[in-house]
Coordinates of C-alpha atoms in Angstrom, one line a residue:
M1 CA 39.9 -14.0 -37.3
F2 CA 42.2 -16.0 -35.1
P3 CA 41.2 -19.1 -33.1
V4 CA 41.7 -18.7 -29.4
D5 CA 40.4 -22.2 -28.3
D6 CA 41.3 -25.7 -29.2
K7 CA 38.1 -27.1 -27.8
F8 CA 35.0 -28.9 -28.8
K9 CA 32.6 -26.3 -29.9
E10 CA 29.3 -25.6 -28.3
E11 CA 26.1 -27.5 -29.1
C12 CA 22.8 -25.5 -29.0
A13 CA 20.5 -24.2 -26.3
I14 CA 16.7 -24.4 -26.4
V15 CA 14.1 -22.8 -24.1
G16 CA 10.3 -22.7 -24.0
V17 CA 8.0 -20.6 -21.9
I18 CA 4.2 -20.7 -21.4
G19 CA 1.7 -19.0 -19.1
T20 CA 3.1 -15.5 -18.6
P21 CA 2.5 -12.3 -20.7
E22 CA 6.3 -11.8 -20.7
A23 CA 7.1 -15.1 -22.3
A24 CA 9.5 -13.7 -24.9
N25 CA 11.3 -11.7 -22.2
Y26 CA 11.8 -14.9 -20.1
C27 CA 12.9 -16.7 -23.3
Y28 CA 15.5 -14.0 -23.8
L29 CA 16.8 -14.3 -20.3
G30 CA 16.9 -18.1 -20.6
L31 CA 19.0 -17.9 -23.8
Y32 CA 21.2 -15.3 -22.1
A33 CA 21.9 -17.8 -19.3
M34 CA 22.8 -20.5 -21.8
Q35 CA 24.9 -18.4 -24.2
H36 CA 27.8 -20.7 -23.6
R37 CA 26.0 -23.4 -25.6
G38 CA 26.1 -21.5 -28.9
H39 CA 26.9 -18.0 -30.0
E40 CA 26.6 -18.1 -33.8
G41 CA 23.0 -16.9 -33.7
S42 CA 19.8 -16.7 -31.7
G43 CA 16.1 -16.5 -32.2
I44 CA 12.8 -16.3 -30.4
V45 CA 9.3 -17.1 -31.7
A46 CA 6.3 -15.9 -29.8
S47 CA 2.6 -16.7 -30.1
N48 CA 0.1 -13.9 -29.7
G49 CA -2.8 -16.4 -29.8
T50 CA -3.3 -16.1 -33.5
D51 CA 0.1 -15.8 -35.2
L52 CA 3.6 -16.9 -34.5
I53 CA 6.1 -14.0 -34.7
A54 CA 9.8 -14.6 -35.2
V55 CA 13.0 -12.6 -34.5
K56 CA 16.3 -14.2 -35.5
D57 CA 19.7 -13.0 -36.3
T58 CA 23.4 -13.9 -36.2
G59 CA 25.5 -13.0 -33.2
V60 CA 25.0 -13.2 -29.4
V61 CA 21.7 -12.8 -27.5
A62 CA 22.4 -9.4 -26.1
D63 CA 23.2 -8.0 -29.5
I64 CA 20.1 -9.3 -31.2
F65 CA 17.4 -8.5 -28.6
D66 CA 16.7 -5.2 -26.8
E67 CA 13.6 -3.8 -25.1
E68 CA 12.1 -2.5 -28.3
T69 CA 12.7 -5.8 -30.2
L70 CA 11.1 -7.8 -27.4
K71 CA 8.0 -5.6 -27.5
T72 CA 7.4 -7.0 -31.0
L73 CA 7.0 -10.5 -29.5
P74 CA 3.8 -10.3 -27.4
G75 CA 2.0 -13.3 -26.0
Q76 CA 2.0 -16.0 -23.3
I77 CA 4.0 -18.6 -25.3
A78 CA 7.5 -18.4 -26.7
I79 CA 10.4 -20.6 -27.6
G80 CA 14.0 -19.7 -28.2
H81 CA 17.3 -21.1 -29.6
N82 CA 21.0 -20.4 -29.4
R83 CA 22.8 -21.9 -32.3
Y84 CA 26.2 -23.4 -33.0
A85 CA 26.0 -25.2 -36.3
T86 CA 26.8 -28.9 -36.1
F87 CA 24.7 -30.0 -39.2
G88 CA 23.9 -27.9 -42.2
S89 CA 25.6 -24.8 -43.4
K90 CA 26.1 -21.7 -41.2
D91 CA 23.9 -19.3 -43.3
R92 CA 21.1 -17.2 -41.8
A93 CA 18.4 -19.5 -43.3
N94 CA 19.4 -22.2 -40.8
L95 CA 18.8 -19.9 -37.7
Q96 CA 16.1 -21.3 -35.4
P97 CA 13.4 -21.6 -34.3
F98 CA 11.8 -22.5 -37.6
V99 CA 8.1 -21.6 -38.3
A100 CA 5.7 -23.4 -40.6
N101 CA 2.0 -23.5 -41.3
L102 CA 0.4 -27.0 -41.2
G103 CA -2.9 -25.9 -42.6
T104 CA -4.4 -26.5 -39.2
G105 CA -2.3 -23.6 -37.8
P106 CA 1.3 -22.5 -37.4
I107 CA 3.9 -24.3 -35.4
S108 CA 7.5 -23.5 -34.5
I109 CA 10.4 -25.8 -33.5
A110 CA 13.8 -25.5 -32.0
H111 CA 16.3 -28.4 -31.8
N112 CA 19.5 -29.4 -30.0
G113 CA 21.2 -32.5 -31.4
N114 CA 21.8 -34.3 -34.7
L115 CA 19.8 -36.8 -36.6
V116 CA 21.9 -39.6 -38.1
N117 CA 19.3 -40.5 -40.7
A118 CA 18.5 -36.9 -41.8
D119 CA 19.8 -37.4 -45.3
E120 CA 17.8 -40.5 -45.8
L121 CA 14.6 -38.9 -44.6
R122 CA 15.2 -35.7 -46.6
K123 CA 15.5 -37.7 -49.8
S124 CA 12.3 -39.6 -49.1
L125 CA 10.4 -36.4 -48.2
E126 CA 11.7 -34.7 -51.4
A127 CA 10.6 -37.6 -53.5
D128 CA 7.1 -37.2 -51.9
G129 CA 7.0 -33.5 -52.9
A130 CA 8.5 -31.7 -49.9
I131 CA 10.5 -28.5 -50.6
F132 CA 13.3 -27.7 -48.1
A133 CA 14.2 -24.1 -47.4
T134 CA 17.3 -24.9 -45.3
T135 CA 20.1 -27.5 -44.9
S136 CA 19.3 -28.1 -41.2
D137 CA 18.2 -31.5 -40.1
T138 CA 15.7 -29.7 -37.8
E139 CA 13.6 -28.9 -40.9
V140 CA 13.2 -32.7 -41.4
F141 CA 11.1 -32.7 -38.2
L142 CA 8.7 -30.1 -39.6
H143 CA 8.2 -32.0 -42.8
L144 CA 7.6 -35.2 -41.0
I145 CA 5.0 -33.5 -38.8
A146 CA 3.4 -31.9 -41.9
H147 CA 3.2 -35.2 -43.7
S148 CA 1.5 -37.1 -40.9
D149 CA -2.2 -37.5 -40.8
A150 CA -3.9 -34.1 -40.6
K151 CA -6.7 -35.6 -38.6
W152 CA -4.4 -36.3 -35.7
S153 CA -3.8 -33.9 -32.9
L154 CA -0.5 -32.0 -33.0
L155 CA 0.8 -34.2 -30.1
K156 CA 0.0 -37.3 -32.1
R157 CA 1.7 -35.9 -35.2
I158 CA 4.9 -35.0 -33.2
E159 CA 5.0 -38.6 -31.8
H160 CA 4.6 -40.0 -35.3
A161 CA 7.5 -37.8 -36.6
C162 CA 9.8 -38.8 -33.7
K163 CA 9.2 -42.5 -34.3
Q164 CA 10.8 -42.0 -37.8
V165 CA 14.0 -40.2 -36.8
K166 CA 17.2 -41.7 -35.4
G167 CA 19.8 -39.7 -33.4
A168 CA 20.1 -37.3 -30.6
Y169 CA 17.5 -34.6 -30.1
S170 CA 15.9 -32.4 -27.5
L171 CA 13.1 -30.3 -28.9
V172 CA 10.8 -27.5 -27.9
L173 CA 7.8 -26.7 -30.1
C174 CA 4.9 -24.3 -29.9
S175 CA 1.6 -23.8 -31.5
Q176 CA -0.8 -20.9 -31.0
D177 CA -1.9 -22.2 -27.6
K178 CA 0.5 -25.0 -26.5
L179 CA 4.1 -25.7 -25.7
Y180 CA 5.8 -29.0 -26.2
G181 CA 9.1 -30.5 -25.1
L182 CA 10.7 -33.9 -25.7
R183 CA 13.9 -35.9 -25.6
D184 CA 15.0 -38.8 -27.8
P185 CA 14.6 -42.3 -26.4
Y186 CA 18.3 -42.4 -25.4
G187 CA 18.1 -39.0 -23.7
V188 CA 21.4 -37.9 -25.3
R189 CA 20.8 -34.2 -24.9
P190 CA 19.5 -32.6 -21.7
L191 CA 16.1 -30.9 -21.2
S192 CA 14.4 -29.9 -17.9
L193 CA 11.1 -28.6 -16.7
A194 CA 10.4 -25.8 -14.2
R195 CA 7.4 -24.0 -12.8
L196 CA 7.1 -20.2 -13.5
G197 CA 4.1 -19.0 -11.6
K198 CA 1.1 -20.8 -13.1
G199 CA 3.1 -21.6 -16.2
Y200 CA 6.1 -23.6 -17.2
V201 CA 9.6 -23.3 -18.6
L202 CA 11.6 -25.9 -20.6
A203 CA 15.3 -25.4 -20.9
S204 CA 18.5 -27.2 -21.9
E205 CA 20.1 -26.4 -18.5
T206 CA 18.8 -25.6 -15.0
C207 CA 21.0 -22.4 -14.9
A208 CA 18.3 -20.8 -17.0
F209 CA 15.7 -21.5 -14.3
D210 CA 17.9 -19.8 -11.7
L211 CA 18.0 -16.6 -13.6
L212 CA 14.3 -16.6 -14.3
G213 CA 13.3 -17.4 -10.7
A214 CA 11.6 -20.6 -12.0
K215 CA 11.2 -23.6 -9.7
F216 CA 12.9 -26.8 -11.0
E217 CA 10.4 -29.6 -11.3
R218 CA 12.2 -32.5 -13.0
D219 CA 14.2 -33.6 -16.1
I220 CA 12.2 -34.6 -19.1
K221 CA 12.7 -38.4 -19.3
P222 CA 14.3 -40.1 -22.3
G223 CA 11.5 -40.8 -24.9
E224 CA 9.1 -38.5 -23.1
I225 CA 6.9 -35.8 -24.6
V226 CA 5.3 -33.1 -22.4
E227 CA 2.4 -30.9 -23.6
C228 CA 1.9 -27.7 -21.6
A229 CA -1.3 -25.7 -21.8
L230 CA -2.1 -22.0 -21.1
D231 CA -4.3 -23.0 -18.2
G232 CA -1.4 -24.7 -16.4
G233 CA -2.3 -28.2 -17.5
L234 CA 0.5 -30.6 -18.2
H235 CA 0.2 -33.8 -20.1
A236 CA 3.2 -36.2 -20.3
S237 CA 3.5 -39.3 -22.4
E238 CA 6.3 -41.8 -22.9
T239 CA 5.1 -43.2 -26.2
L240 CA 8.5 -43.3 -28.0
V241 CA 10.2 -46.6 -28.1
Q242 CA 12.2 -47.0 -25.0
K243 CA 15.8 -48.1 -25.3
E244 CA 18.8 -48.1 -23.0
Q245 CA 19.9 -44.6 -22.0
A246 CA 22.9 -42.8 -23.6
F247 CA 23.2 -39.4 -22.0
C248 CA 26.2 -37.4 -23.3
V249 CA 28.9 -37.7 -20.6
F250 CA 30.7 -34.7 -22.0
E251 CA 28.0 -32.5 -20.7
Y252 CA 29.5 -33.1 -17.2
I253 CA 33.1 -32.6 -18.4
Y254 CA 32.8 -29.4 -20.4
F255 CA 29.5 -28.3 -22.0
A256 CA 27.1 -27.6 -19.2
R257 CA 27.6 -24.5 -17.0
P258 CA 29.1 -25.6 -13.7
D259 CA 26.1 -24.3 -11.7
S260 CA 23.6 -26.5 -13.7
V261 CA 22.1 -29.7 -12.4
I262 CA 21.6 -32.4 -15.0
D263 CA 19.9 -35.7 -14.3
G264 CA 20.2 -35.1 -10.6
R265 CA 24.0 -34.4 -10.7
H266 CA 25.5 -31.1 -9.8
V267 CA 27.9 -30.4 -12.7
Y268 CA 30.3 -28.4 -10.4
D269 CA 30.6 -31.3 -8.0
V270 CA 31.1 -33.8 -10.8
R271 CA 34.0 -31.7 -12.2
K272 CA 35.7 -31.5 -8.8
K273 CA 35.4 -35.3 -8.5
L274 CA 36.9 -35.7 -12.0
G275 CA 39.9 -33.7 -10.8
A276 CA 40.2 -35.7 -7.6
E277 CA 40.1 -39.0 -9.5
L278 CA 42.7 -37.6 -11.9
A279 CA 45.0 -36.8 -8.9
R280 CA 44.6 -40.3 -7.5
E281 CA 45.5 -41.9 -10.8
S282 CA 48.3 -39.7 -12.1
H283 CA 49.8 -37.4 -9.4
T284 CA 53.5 -36.5 -9.6
D285 CA 55.7 -34.3 -7.3
A286 CA 55.0 -30.7 -7.9
D287 CA 54.7 -27.3 -6.1
I288 CA 51.4 -25.9 -7.4
V289 CA 48.3 -26.8 -9.3
I290 CA 47.0 -24.4 -11.9
P291 CA 43.8 -24.6 -14.1
V292 CA 43.5 -23.6 -17.7
P293 CA 40.7 -21.0 -17.1
D294 CA 37.8 -21.3 -17.1
S295 CA 37.2 -24.8 -18.2
G296 CA 39.8 -26.4 -15.9
V297 CA 38.9 -24.6 -12.7
P298 CA 36.6 -27.1 -10.9
A299 CA 38.7 -30.1 -11.8
S300 CA 41.8 -28.2 -10.6
I301 CA 40.1 -27.5 -7.3
G302 CA 39.4 -31.2 -6.9
Y303 CA 42.9 -32.1 -7.8
S304 CA 44.3 -29.6 -5.3
Q305 CA 42.0 -30.9 -2.5
A306 CA 43.0 -34.5 -3.2
T307 CA 46.8 -33.8 -3.2
K308 CA 46.9 -31.0 -0.6
L309 CA 48.9 -28.9 -3.1
P310 CA 47.9 -25.2 -3.4
M311 CA 45.8 -24.3 -6.3
E312 CA 46.9 -21.0 -7.9
F313 CA 45.9 -19.0 -10.9
G314 CA 49.0 -19.3 -12.9
L315 CA 47.2 -18.3 -16.1
I316 CA 45.1 -15.2 -16.0
R317 CA 42.2 -15.0 -18.5
N318 CA 41.1 -11.9 -20.3
H319 CA 37.3 -12.3 -20.2
Y320 CA 36.6 -9.4 -22.6
V321 CA 38.0 -11.0 -25.7
G322 CA 35.5 -10.9 -28.6
R323 CA 35.2 -13.6 -31.2
T324 CA 37.5 -11.6 -33.6
F325 CA 40.4 -9.3 -33.0
I326 CA 43.1 -7.6 -35.0
E327 CA 46.7 -8.8 -34.8
P328 CA 49.5 -6.2 -35.2
Q329 CA 51.3 -6.2 -38.4
Q330 CA 54.5 -7.1 -36.6
S331 CA 53.7 -10.8 -35.9
I332 CA 53.6 -11.8 -32.2
R333 CA 54.3 -15.5 -31.5
D334 CA 51.3 -17.4 -30.3
F335 CA 49.2 -14.2 -30.4
G336 CA 45.8 -16.0 -30.5
V337 CA 46.5 -17.6 -27.1
K338 CA 48.3 -14.7 -25.5
V339 CA 45.4 -12.3 -26.2
K340 CA 43.2 -14.6 -24.0
L341 CA 45.6 -16.1 -21.5
N342 CA 48.6 -14.5 -19.8
P343 CA 51.0 -16.4 -17.4
N344 CA 51.5 -15.1 -13.9
A345 CA 55.3 -15.0 -14.0
D346 CA 55.9 -14.1 -10.4
L347 CA 53.9 -17.1 -9.2
L348 CA 55.4 -19.6 -11.8
R349 CA 59.1 -18.8 -11.6
G350 CA 61.1 -21.8 -10.4
K351 CA 57.9 -23.9 -9.7
R352 CA 57.0 -27.4 -10.7
V353 CA 53.6 -26.9 -12.1
I354 CA 50.6 -29.2 -12.7
V355 CA 48.3 -27.8 -15.3
V356 CA 44.7 -29.1 -15.2
D357 CA 42.4 -28.9 -18.3
D358 CA 39.3 -30.7 -19.3
S359 CA 40.4 -32.0 -22.7
I360 CA 43.0 -31.9 -25.4
V361 CA 41.6 -31.8 -28.9
R362 CA 44.2 -31.0 -31.5
G363 CA 46.9 -30.2 -29.0
T364 CA 47.9 -26.9 -30.5
T365 CA 46.6 -24.7 -27.6
S366 CA 48.1 -27.0 -25.0
K367 CA 51.5 -26.7 -26.8
K368 CA 51.3 -22.9 -26.7
I369 CA 50.3 -22.9 -23.0
V370 CA 53.2 -25.1 -22.1
T371 CA 55.6 -22.8 -24.1
M372 CA 54.2 -19.7 -22.3
L373 CA 54.6 -21.3 -18.9
R374 CA 58.2 -22.3 -19.5
A375 CA 58.9 -18.8 -20.8
A376 CA 57.4 -17.4 -17.6
G377 CA 60.0 -19.4 -15.6
A378 CA 58.2 -22.7 -14.7
K379 CA 60.7 -25.3 -13.8
E380 CA 58.5 -28.3 -14.8
V381 CA 55.2 -28.5 -16.5
H382 CA 53.0 -31.5 -16.1
M383 CA 49.7 -31.6 -18.1
R384 CA 46.8 -33.4 -16.5
I385 CA 43.5 -33.9 -18.4
S386 CA 40.2 -34.5 -16.5
S387 CA 38.7 -36.7 -19.2
P388 CA 39.9 -39.7 -21.2
Q389 CA 41.6 -39.3 -24.5
T390 CA 39.4 -38.0 -27.3
V391 CA 39.7 -40.4 -30.2
S392 CA 36.5 -39.9 -32.2
P393 CA 34.3 -37.1 -33.5
C394 CA 30.8 -36.7 -32.2
H395 CA 27.8 -37.3 -34.5
Y396 CA 25.2 -36.3 -32.0
G397 CA 25.3 -32.5 -31.8
I398 CA 28.8 -31.4 -30.9
D399 CA 31.0 -29.7 -33.5
T400 CA 34.2 -31.7 -33.4
P401 CA 37.2 -32.1 -35.7
S402 CA 37.6 -35.1 -37.9
K403 CA 39.3 -38.2 -36.5
N404 CA 42.6 -37.4 -38.2
E405 CA 42.7 -34.0 -36.5
L406 CA 42.3 -35.4 -33.0
I407 CA 45.8 -35.8 -31.5
A408 CA 44.9 -38.7 -29.3
A409 CA 43.5 -40.6 -32.3
T410 CA 46.7 -40.3 -34.2
H411 CA 49.5 -40.1 -31.6
K412 CA 50.7 -42.3 -28.7
L413 CA 50.8 -40.7 -25.2
E414 CA 54.5 -40.2 -25.3
D415 CA 54.2 -38.5 -28.7
I416 CA 51.5 -36.2 -27.4
C417 CA 53.8 -35.2 -24.5
K418 CA 56.6 -34.5 -26.9
F419 CA 54.4 -32.5 -29.2
I420 CA 53.0 -30.1 -26.5
G421 CA 56.4 -29.9 -24.8
A422 CA 55.3 -31.0 -21.3
D423 CA 57.4 -33.0 -18.9
T424 CA 54.5 -35.5 -18.5
V425 CA 51.0 -35.8 -19.8
Q426 CA 48.3 -38.0 -18.2
Y427 CA 44.5 -38.3 -19.0
L428 CA 41.8 -39.6 -16.7
S429 CA 40.8 -43.2 -17.3
I430 CA 37.3 -44.2 -18.5
E431 CA 36.9 -46.0 -15.1
G432 CA 37.9 -42.8 -13.2
M433 CA 35.5 -40.7 -15.2
Y434 CA 32.6 -43.0 -14.3
R435 CA 33.6 -43.1 -10.6
A436 CA 33.4 -39.3 -10.6
V437 CA 30.1 -39.2 -12.5
K438 CA 28.8 -42.0 -10.2
G439 CA 27.0 -43.7 -13.1
E440 CA 27.1 -46.9 -15.1
Q441 CA 28.9 -46.7 -18.4
S442 CA 26.0 -48.4 -20.1
K443 CA 23.8 -45.4 -19.4
F444 CA 26.0 -42.8 -21.1
C445 CA 27.2 -42.0 -24.6
D446 CA 31.0 -41.8 -24.6
A447 CA 31.7 -42.4 -28.3
C448 CA 34.2 -39.6 -28.4
F449 CA 36.3 -41.6 -26.0
T450 CA 35.5 -45.2 -27.0
T451 CA 34.2 -45.0 -30.7
N452 CA 31.0 -46.8 -29.4
Y453 CA 28.4 -45.0 -31.5
R454 CA 25.3 -46.5 -30.0
L455 CA 22.9 -44.5 -32.1
G456 CA 24.8 -45.0 -35.4
I457 CA 26.7 -42.4 -37.4
I458 CA 25.9 -39.8 -40.0

């Protein structure tokens, strides 16, 4: 296996459906639409009114579920999960959704995010007799629910569990006859609600609703729990302790699909504005603007529009590259990048090129891209990054390298430029980022850029 990306890795996707006899099918489609958020494994749990039935496996959604598999998941309620491991090992036992029996009936849970006090809670629960089957922090939620007062309603038990955890979490849960969705009090991870006929859909991103033909209703508020019933009833409560918001700003920069709408902001428009702000802050004389596909395309459009320079596809992406591939025995320099990206030499020859990407993590891929562009005949290569310098790892649900692996945390700007071999390198400023997002910094989590871990660290 050879890495073809030097990017932050995906988080996870969650989806929940209630009120349709094809709940599992709709869950499958929702997960398919959000495959970009995690492709290590997927799972769906469906309620047939009596039992909760699970199908989970490693791999991508389309490889796990087919028509025959989905027929084994009957019922009007289902929840699903796409996984990219950010906490716990990557074995099959950690695949979600998890299912457990409370004595009062079965429940299932799927989670996007990280708990910063998971270890502390796990030790306390184990001392109280709890037996854990996985290394995932999601299982902590199940045990906290199970250890709450059995006389309480499931909603009350979920609330009690959430008041004990710290960190970033969006959750979907289901029982035999209800669907639940909630966000942590800071609202770090996204979760939205849509209407599907007489029922409801909960999903990490609105692009899932578009595929399902569901009508977007609203975002789940930070600290809010919604309870959806089979008869179309919806109960919402904001009983979690309310704090200042800290939505992950990196959702707008990289993670969310460009066609999603998060907290009222169209992701595609925000990314174009990021590129425009980048151009205003750091433009230099050049002939063309090219994106690093696909992540740099919207920002490259914004940069081009702000500078009146033509945007061209100077790097062509092979969209059919799998997660693994075989390198020939005769070594090819920079094979891992070349198999995914190929320079458009006729376009690049003799040109002064501005390359727009959304981030630099370790710098290794940027270095290979610059080398490829120069070999293709580019006269100058100016790297422009539509986010601030990444100087800290994420503790809230993004799989990131350690601090000493982040090039911006260990190198000055001129050293980064020298390492990747560009003529110049410039990042977007923190202020420029928030001008593009059109939001107050105090309402976002930007710890990866500022080291301000407002929810604590693991």
